[in-house]
XYZ file of C-alpha atoms in Angstrom:
547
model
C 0.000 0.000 0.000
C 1.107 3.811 -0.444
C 3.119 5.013 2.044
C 2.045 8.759 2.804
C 4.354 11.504 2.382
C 4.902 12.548 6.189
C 5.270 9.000 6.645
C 8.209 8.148 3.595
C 10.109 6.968 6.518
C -32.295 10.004 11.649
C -32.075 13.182 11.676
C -34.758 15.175 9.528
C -32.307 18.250 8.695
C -29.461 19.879 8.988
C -28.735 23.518 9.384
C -25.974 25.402 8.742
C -24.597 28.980 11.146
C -21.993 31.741 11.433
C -20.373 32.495 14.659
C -20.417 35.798 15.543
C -17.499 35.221 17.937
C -16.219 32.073 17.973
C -14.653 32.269 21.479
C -17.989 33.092 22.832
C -19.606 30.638 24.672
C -23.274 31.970 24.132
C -22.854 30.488 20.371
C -21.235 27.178 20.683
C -23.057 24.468 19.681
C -26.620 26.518 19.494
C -27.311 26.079 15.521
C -26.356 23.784 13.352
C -27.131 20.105 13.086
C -27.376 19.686 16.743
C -29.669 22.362 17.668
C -32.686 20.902 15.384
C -31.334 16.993 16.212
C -31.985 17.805 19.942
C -35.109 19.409 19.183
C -36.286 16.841 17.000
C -35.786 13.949 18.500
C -38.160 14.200 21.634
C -41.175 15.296 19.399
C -40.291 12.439 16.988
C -40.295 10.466 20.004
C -42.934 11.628 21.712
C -45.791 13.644 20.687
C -46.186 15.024 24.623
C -43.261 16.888 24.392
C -44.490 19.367 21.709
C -46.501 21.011 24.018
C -43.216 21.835 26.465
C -41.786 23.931 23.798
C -42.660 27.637 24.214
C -42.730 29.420 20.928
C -41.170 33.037 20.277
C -44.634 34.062 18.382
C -48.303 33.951 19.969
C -49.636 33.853 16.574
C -49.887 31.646 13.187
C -47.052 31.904 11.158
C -49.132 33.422 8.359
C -49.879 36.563 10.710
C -46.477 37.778 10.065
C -47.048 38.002 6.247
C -49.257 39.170 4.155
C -50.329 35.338 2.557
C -51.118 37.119 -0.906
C -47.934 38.740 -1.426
C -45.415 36.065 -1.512
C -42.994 36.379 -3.929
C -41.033 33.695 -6.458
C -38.418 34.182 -8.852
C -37.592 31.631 -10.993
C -34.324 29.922 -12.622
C -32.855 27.477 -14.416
C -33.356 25.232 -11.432
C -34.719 26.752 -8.549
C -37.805 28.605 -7.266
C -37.030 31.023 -4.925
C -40.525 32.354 -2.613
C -39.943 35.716 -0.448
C -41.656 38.952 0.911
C -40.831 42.151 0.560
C -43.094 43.265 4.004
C -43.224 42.676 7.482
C -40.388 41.082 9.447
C -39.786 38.703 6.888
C -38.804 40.883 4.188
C -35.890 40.892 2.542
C -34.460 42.738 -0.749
C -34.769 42.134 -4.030
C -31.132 42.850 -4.910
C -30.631 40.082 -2.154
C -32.786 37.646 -4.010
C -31.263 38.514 -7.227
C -27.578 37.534 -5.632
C -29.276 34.438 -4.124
C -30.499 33.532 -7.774
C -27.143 33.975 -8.901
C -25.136 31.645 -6.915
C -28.046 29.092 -6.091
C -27.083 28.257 -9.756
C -23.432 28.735 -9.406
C -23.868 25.813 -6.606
C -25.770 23.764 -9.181
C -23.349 24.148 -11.707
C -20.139 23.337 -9.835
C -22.152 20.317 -7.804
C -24.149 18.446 -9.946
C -23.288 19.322 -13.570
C -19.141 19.526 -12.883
C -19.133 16.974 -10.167
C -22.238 14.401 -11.057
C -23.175 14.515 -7.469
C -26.758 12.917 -7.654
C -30.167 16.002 -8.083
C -31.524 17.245 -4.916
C -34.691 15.842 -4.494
C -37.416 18.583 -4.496
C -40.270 19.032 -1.674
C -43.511 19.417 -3.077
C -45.075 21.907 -0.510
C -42.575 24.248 0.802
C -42.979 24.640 5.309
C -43.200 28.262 5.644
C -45.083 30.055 2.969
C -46.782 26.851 2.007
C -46.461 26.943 -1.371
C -46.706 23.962 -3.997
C -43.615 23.657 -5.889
C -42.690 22.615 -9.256
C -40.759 18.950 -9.396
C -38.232 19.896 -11.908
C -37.507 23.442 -9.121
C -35.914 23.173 -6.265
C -37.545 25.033 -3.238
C -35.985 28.417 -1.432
C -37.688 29.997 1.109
C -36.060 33.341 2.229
C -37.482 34.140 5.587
C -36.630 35.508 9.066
C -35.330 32.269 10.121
C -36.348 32.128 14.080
C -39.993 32.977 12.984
C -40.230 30.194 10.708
C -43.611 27.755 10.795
C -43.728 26.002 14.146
C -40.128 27.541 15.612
C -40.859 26.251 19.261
C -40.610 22.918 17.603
C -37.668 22.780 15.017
C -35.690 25.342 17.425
C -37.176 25.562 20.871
C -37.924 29.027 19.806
C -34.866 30.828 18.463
C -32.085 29.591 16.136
C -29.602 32.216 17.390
C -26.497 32.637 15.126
C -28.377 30.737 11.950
C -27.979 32.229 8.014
C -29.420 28.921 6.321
C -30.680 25.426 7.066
C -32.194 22.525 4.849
C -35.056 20.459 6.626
C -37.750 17.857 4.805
C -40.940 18.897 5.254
C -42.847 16.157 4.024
C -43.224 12.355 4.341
C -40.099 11.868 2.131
C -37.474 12.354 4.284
C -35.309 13.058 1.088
C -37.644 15.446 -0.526
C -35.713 18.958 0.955
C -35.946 22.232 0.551
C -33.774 24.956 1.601
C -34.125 28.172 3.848
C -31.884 31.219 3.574
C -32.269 34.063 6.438
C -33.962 37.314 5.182
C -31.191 39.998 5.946
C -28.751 37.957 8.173
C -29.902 39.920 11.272
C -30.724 37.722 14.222
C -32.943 37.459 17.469
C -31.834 36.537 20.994
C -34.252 36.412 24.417
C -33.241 40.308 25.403
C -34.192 41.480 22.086
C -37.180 43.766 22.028
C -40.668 42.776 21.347
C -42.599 44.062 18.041
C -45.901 44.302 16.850
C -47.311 42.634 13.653
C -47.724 45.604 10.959
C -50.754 42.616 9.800
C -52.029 42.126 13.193
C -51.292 43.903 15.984
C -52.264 41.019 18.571
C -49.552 39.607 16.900
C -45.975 40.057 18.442
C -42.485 39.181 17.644
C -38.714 39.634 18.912
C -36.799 42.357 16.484
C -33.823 40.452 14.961
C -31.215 43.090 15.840
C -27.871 41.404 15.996
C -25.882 41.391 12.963
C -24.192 38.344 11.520
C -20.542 38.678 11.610
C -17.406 36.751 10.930
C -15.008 37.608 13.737
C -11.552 36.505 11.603
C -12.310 39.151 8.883
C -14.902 41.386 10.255
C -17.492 41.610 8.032
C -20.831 42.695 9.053
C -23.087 40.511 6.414
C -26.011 42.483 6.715
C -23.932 45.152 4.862
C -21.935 42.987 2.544
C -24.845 40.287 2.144
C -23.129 38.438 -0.840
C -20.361 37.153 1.130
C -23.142 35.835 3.574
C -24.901 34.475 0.984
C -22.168 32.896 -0.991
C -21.041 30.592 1.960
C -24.461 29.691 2.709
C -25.600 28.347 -0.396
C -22.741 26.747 -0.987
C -22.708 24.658 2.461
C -26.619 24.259 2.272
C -26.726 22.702 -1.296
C -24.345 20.559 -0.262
C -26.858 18.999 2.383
C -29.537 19.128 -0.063
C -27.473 16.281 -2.145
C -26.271 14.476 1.120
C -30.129 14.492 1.490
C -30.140 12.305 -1.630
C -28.119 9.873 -1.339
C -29.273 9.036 2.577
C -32.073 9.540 5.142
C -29.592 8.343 7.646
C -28.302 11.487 9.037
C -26.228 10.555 12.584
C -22.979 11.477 11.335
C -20.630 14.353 12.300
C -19.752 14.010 8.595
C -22.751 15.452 7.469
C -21.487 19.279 8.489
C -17.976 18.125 8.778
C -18.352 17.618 4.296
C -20.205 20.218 4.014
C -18.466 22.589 5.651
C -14.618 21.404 4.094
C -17.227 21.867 0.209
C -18.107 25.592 2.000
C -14.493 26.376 2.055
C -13.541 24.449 -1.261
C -15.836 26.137 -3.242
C -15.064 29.659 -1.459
C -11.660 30.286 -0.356
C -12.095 33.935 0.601
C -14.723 33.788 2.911
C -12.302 31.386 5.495
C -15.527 30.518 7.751
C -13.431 27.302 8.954
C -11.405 29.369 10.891
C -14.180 30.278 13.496
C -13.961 26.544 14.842
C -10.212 25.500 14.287
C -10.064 26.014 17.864
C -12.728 23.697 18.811
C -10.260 20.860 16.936
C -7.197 22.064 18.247
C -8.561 21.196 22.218
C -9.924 18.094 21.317
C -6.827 15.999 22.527
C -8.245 12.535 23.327
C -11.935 13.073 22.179
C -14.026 10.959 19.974
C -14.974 12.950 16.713
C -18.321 12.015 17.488
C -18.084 14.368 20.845
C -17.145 17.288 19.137
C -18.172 20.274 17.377
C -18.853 18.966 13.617
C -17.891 21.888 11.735
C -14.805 21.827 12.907
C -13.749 18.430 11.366
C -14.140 19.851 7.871
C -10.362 19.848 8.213
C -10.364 15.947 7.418
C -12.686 16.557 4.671
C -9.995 19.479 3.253
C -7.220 17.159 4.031
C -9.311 13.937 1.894
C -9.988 16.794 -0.877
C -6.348 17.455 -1.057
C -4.746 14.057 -1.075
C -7.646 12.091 -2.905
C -9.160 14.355 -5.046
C -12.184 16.924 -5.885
C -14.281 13.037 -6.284
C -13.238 11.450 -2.869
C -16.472 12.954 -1.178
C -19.193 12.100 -3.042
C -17.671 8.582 -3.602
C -17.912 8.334 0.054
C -21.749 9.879 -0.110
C -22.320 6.814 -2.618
C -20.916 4.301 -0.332
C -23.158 6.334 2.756
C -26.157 5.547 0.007
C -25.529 1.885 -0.057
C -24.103 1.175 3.808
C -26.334 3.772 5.315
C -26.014 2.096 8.878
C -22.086 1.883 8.678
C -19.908 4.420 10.383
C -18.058 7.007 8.265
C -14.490 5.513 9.858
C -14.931 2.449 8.263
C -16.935 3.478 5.440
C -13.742 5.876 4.643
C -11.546 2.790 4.940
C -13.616 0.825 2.520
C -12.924 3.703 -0.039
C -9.291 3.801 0.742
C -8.830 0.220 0.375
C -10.518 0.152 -2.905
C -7.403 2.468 -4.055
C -5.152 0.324 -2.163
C -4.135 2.340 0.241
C -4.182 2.494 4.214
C -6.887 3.980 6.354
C -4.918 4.047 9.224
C -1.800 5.605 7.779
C -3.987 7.920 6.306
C -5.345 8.948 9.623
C -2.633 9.423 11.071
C -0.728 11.728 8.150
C -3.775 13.932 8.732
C -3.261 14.157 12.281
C 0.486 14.683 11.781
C 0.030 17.668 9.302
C -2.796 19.171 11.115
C 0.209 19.705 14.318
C 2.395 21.231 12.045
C 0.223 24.199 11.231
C -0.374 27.770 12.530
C 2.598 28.857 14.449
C 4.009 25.337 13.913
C 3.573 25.462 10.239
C 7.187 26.340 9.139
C 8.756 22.964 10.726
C 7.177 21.210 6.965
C 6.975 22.193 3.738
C 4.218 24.025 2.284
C 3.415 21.182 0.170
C 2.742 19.203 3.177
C -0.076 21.860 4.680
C -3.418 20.686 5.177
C -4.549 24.089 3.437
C -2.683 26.516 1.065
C -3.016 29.029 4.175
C -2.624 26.578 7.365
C 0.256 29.040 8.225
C -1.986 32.474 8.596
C -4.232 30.424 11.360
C -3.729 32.098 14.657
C -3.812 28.920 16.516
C -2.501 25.491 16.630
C -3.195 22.156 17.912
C -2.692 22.045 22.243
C -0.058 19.582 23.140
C -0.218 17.175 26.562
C 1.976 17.389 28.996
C 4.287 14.685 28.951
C 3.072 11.498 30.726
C 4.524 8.485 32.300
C 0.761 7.023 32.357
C -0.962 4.542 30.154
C -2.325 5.966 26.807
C -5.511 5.074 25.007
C -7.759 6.203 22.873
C -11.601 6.312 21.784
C -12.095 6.408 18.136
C -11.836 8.767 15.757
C -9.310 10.658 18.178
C -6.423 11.692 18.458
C -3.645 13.092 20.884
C -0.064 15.027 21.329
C 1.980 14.275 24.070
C 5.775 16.222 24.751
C 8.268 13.928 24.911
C 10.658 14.020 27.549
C 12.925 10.640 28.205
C 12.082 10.918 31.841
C 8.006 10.989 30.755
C 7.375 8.644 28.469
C 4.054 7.490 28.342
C 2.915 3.693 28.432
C 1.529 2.517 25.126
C 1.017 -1.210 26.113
C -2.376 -0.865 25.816
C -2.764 1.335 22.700
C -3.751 0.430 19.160
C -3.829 2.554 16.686
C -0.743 4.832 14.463
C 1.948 6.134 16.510
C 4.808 8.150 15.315
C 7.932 10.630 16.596
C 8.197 13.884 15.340
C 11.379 15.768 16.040
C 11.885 19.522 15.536
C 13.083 22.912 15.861
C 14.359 26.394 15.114
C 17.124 25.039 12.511
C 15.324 21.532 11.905
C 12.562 20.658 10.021
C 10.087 17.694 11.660
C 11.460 14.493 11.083
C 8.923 11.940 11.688
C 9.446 8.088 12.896
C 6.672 5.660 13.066
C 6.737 3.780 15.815
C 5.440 0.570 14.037
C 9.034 -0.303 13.803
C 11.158 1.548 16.064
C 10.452 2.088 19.726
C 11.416 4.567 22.772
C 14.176 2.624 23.773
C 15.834 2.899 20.178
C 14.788 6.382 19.981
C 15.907 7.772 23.601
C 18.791 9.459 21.953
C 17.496 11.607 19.383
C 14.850 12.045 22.599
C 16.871 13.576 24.488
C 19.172 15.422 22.208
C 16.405 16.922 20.449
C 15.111 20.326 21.013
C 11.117 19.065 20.022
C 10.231 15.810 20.742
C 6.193 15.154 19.981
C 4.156 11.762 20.317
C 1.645 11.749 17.818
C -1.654 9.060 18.429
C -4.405 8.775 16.435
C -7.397 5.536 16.557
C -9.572 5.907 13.075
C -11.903 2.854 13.703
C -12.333 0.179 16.160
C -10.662 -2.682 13.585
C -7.546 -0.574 13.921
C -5.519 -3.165 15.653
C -2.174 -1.918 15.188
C 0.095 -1.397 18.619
C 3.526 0.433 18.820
C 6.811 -1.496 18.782
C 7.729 -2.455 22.418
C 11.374 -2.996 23.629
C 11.779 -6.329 24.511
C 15.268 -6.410 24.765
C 17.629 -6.762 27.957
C 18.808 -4.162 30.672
C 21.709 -2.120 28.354
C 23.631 0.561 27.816
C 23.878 2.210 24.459
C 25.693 3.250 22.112
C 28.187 1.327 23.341
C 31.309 1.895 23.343
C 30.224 5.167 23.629
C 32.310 8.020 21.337
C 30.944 11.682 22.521
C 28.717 12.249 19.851
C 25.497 11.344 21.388
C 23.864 11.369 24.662
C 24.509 7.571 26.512
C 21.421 5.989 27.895
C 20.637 2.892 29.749
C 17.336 0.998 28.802
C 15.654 -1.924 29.915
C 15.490 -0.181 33.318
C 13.000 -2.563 35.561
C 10.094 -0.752 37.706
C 11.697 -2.590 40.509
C 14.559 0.229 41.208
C 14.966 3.744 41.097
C 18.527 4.541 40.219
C 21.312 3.612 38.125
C 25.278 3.226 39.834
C 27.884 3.791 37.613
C 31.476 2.647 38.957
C 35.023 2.077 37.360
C 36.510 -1.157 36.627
C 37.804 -1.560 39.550
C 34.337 -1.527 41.477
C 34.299 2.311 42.655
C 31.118 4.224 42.791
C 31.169 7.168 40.365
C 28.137 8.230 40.687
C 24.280 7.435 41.240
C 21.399 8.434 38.958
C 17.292 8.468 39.730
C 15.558 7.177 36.996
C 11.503 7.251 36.285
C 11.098 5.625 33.095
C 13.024 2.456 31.770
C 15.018 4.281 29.770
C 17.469 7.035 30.951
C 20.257 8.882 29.458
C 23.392 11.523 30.121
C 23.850 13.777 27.802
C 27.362 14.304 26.583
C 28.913 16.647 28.708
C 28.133 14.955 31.841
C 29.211 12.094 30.805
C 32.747 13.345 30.110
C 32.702 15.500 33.117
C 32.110 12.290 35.040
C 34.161 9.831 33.072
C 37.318 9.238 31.291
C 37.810 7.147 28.666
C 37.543 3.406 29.811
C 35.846 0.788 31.181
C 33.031 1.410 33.656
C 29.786 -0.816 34.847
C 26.652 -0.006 35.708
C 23.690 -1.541 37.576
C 20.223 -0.611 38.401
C 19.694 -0.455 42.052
C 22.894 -1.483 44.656
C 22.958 -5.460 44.516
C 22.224 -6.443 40.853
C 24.448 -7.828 38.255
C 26.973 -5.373 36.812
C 27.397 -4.663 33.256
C 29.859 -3.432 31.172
C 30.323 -0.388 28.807
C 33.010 1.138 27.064
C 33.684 5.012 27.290
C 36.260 6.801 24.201
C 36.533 9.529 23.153
């Protein structure tokens, strides 16, 4: 199989939001797929809990417009209904740019990549109106007041531009819903009469949609804000088609790695690097799905523009199979490994941000992994046993004094050694181990353990030193830093002496390897012969000291 290059040695819909910061806490994780999949699931469930949801309206949906002034504009492929009234209205030069690139999406999706039609709804869930089957629904609409918010939401759907939900029978059959002027509501927000009923009230949607890496305000620059919406909600629309099954972080993860594919400018990805870059240890499943889209950038990269939807038309045919192994089934089709695969993803996604000059640029997840103002966390070093859940993945400092117990792991594990004049050089540990390793440990100035688990069949476990208590290298020549290995749990400190049985020196020891580096060693000893022993009554053994 290929070796990689670091390695040469049921849910009804899914919606799609902008942070407005993405450091604030107020925002994380309330839009998106989870929001509606919380929301969802207990009315699916249970028809009882409808009535516990408290809705942001007292009135009909339909008192909030006027029911004989909906709008549609027509294209090639899509039927777009809005208002130009009331606090649904949008602009027409905002319709006219969602006409625009609703086709733009089209074009690059279906007719360039042959991903598979959306599959129309035939009664659109706000305005209620019929649609054609050869158009594909848009509803523009002030997206917290949508039909029935208290039960899609719980009321608001604070931070949302778009979202795709089917509102039929035919869980496939979607349409899509783009916010009205990317202004949104929140529970302080002040309280408004109906202009078509003034029984009717409604919170003002006063908070402006924002993008806190470049600033833009898209209220005022509302093509920007459109572009990355349509673009991440047509994707769902075709996920949509090939699957009802929707309990996958990839389902945002795609479409929101597509989102930055198809425009580069916008850099919305960057709002949830962070989320990633924490996640030392968790399961992908138990973390923010946006922020994954990183794998799906990393796939697009490595495997080309087709690697996604071939994975959508496996998803089609193993609908209950997990995208881990369902991503290993593609890779093995190409003859190459998952696992290895993983884990050079993992490995590139450390070297980025302030990290990203130890590789070459051709080795960056993204053309601008560099200009990201954060990086992954790395653990402390560890003299504990390591695991991990699956997907996951971890970084742990290396220290030869820490070095963490991977008897138990399976999975990839590789070295990475770096610094200020020396680019990462990366060891796998499926051959070499700590032991054979603890020099260029301790000598280097970066040492980094790099873990990642892809699926639960991932059954392969570091190298483990199996060999004798030793010293190496032996004899030892100056160059390098000399270590002892092998060191039993049973003792906690070397003794050095000459060859004629005097004590030079005594050394703790935490981890069964231990080394000098090589100016104690010649401030300590001459060239000769010396012995060493761990603890004060076992066996001697010899090494050999020139230089």
């Amino acid at each position: 199989m290929k070796a990689f290059p670091l390695f040469s040695h049921i849910l009804f819909c899914a919606t799609f939001c902008l942070l407005a910061n993405f450091a604030s806490p107020a925002y994380a994780g309330r839009c998106g797929t989870p929001l509606i999949w919380q929301q969802q699931r207990p009315v699916a469930e249970n028809a009882s809990a409808r009535s516990s949801y408290k809705p942001i309206t007292n009135c009909d949906a339909s008192s909030y417009y006027d029911t004989t002034a909906v709008q549609e504009k027509t294209t090639t492929h899509f039927r777009i209904y809005y208002v130009l009234e009331g606090p649904h209205a949008t602009k027409e030069a905002f319709i006219d740019t969602l006409a625009v690139d609703l086709e733009k999406a089209w074009e690059f999706y279906v007719s360039k990549l042959r991903y598979l039609k959306p599959i129309a709804a035939d009664t659109t869930w706000h305005y209620q109106k019929a649609s054609h089957v050869e158009l594909f629904p848009v509803e523009v609409l002030d997206l917290s007041l949508v039909r029935n918010n208290e039960s899609l939401f719980q009321g608001y759907c604070e931070g949302c531009m778009g979202f795709v939900f089917a509102p039929g029978e035919n869980a496939q059959a979607t349409q899509i819903f783009i916010d009205n002027d990317f202004y949104y509501q929140t529970s302080s927000s002040a309280i408004l009469q109906s202009e078509f009923d003034a029984s009717c009230t409604y919170p003002e949607a006063d908070v402006p949609q924002s993008n806190s890496f470049n600033e833009k305000l898209y209220p005022m620059e509302f093509g920007d804000g459109i572009r990355v919406t349509v673009f991440h909600e047509f994707y769902h629309t075709l996920q949509f088609a090939y699957t009802e099954v929707f309990d996958s972080y990839w389902f945002e993860a795609s479409a929101t790695a597509f989102e930055e594919i198809t425009v580069p400018d916008i850099n919305d990805y960057w709002n949830y690097l962070p989320t990633l870059f924490s996640a030392n240890k968790k399961s992908f499943s138990d973390i923010e799905a946006y922020s994954i889209a990183l794998w799906g950038l990393y796939n697009d990269k490595e495997f080309g523009r087709d690697f996604d939807k071939k994975i959508w038309e496996r998803f089609s045919k193993n609908s209950d199979r997990s995208l881990e192994d369902i991503f290993a089934e593609e890779l093995n089709s190409r003859k190459l490994d998952p696992d290895s695969a993983f884990q050079d993803f993992i490995s590139r996604l450390f070297f980025s941000g302030d990290r990203a000059s130890f590789i070459d640029t051709a080795d960056f997840i993204t053309g601008d992994a560099a200009e990201w103002n954060t990086s992954p966390q790395m653990l402390a070093a560890t003299t504990k046993s390591v695991e991990l859940e699956f997907p996951a993945f971890a970084y742990y400092r290396l220290k030869l004094d820490s070095l963490p117990d991977l008897s138990n792991f399976q999975g990839k594990a590789s070295v990475a050694f770096y610094g200020k004049k020396q680019k990462a050089l990366f060891v796998s540990l499926d051959t070499a181990s700590f032991t054979s390793l603890a020099a260029d440990i301790s000598s280097a100035e970066n040492a980094v353990l790099i873990l990642s688990h892809l699926r639960n069949s991932s059954s392969t476990v570091p190298a483990q030193d199996s060999l004798p208590m030793r010293s190496f290298p032996n004899p030892w020549r100056g160059e390098s830093p000399l270590c002892f290995a092998g060191l039993p749990d049973s003792k906690k400190f070397i003794e050095i002496r000459t060859r004629l049985g005097k004590l030079v020196k005594r050394y703790q020891y935490t981890a069964s390897t231990f080394c000098l580096d090589a100016d104690e060693v010649k401030n300590r000893l001459a060239p000769g012969l010396y012995y060493f022993r761990a603890g004060a009554r076992s066996k001697l053994q010899p090494f050999i000291v020139m230089y």
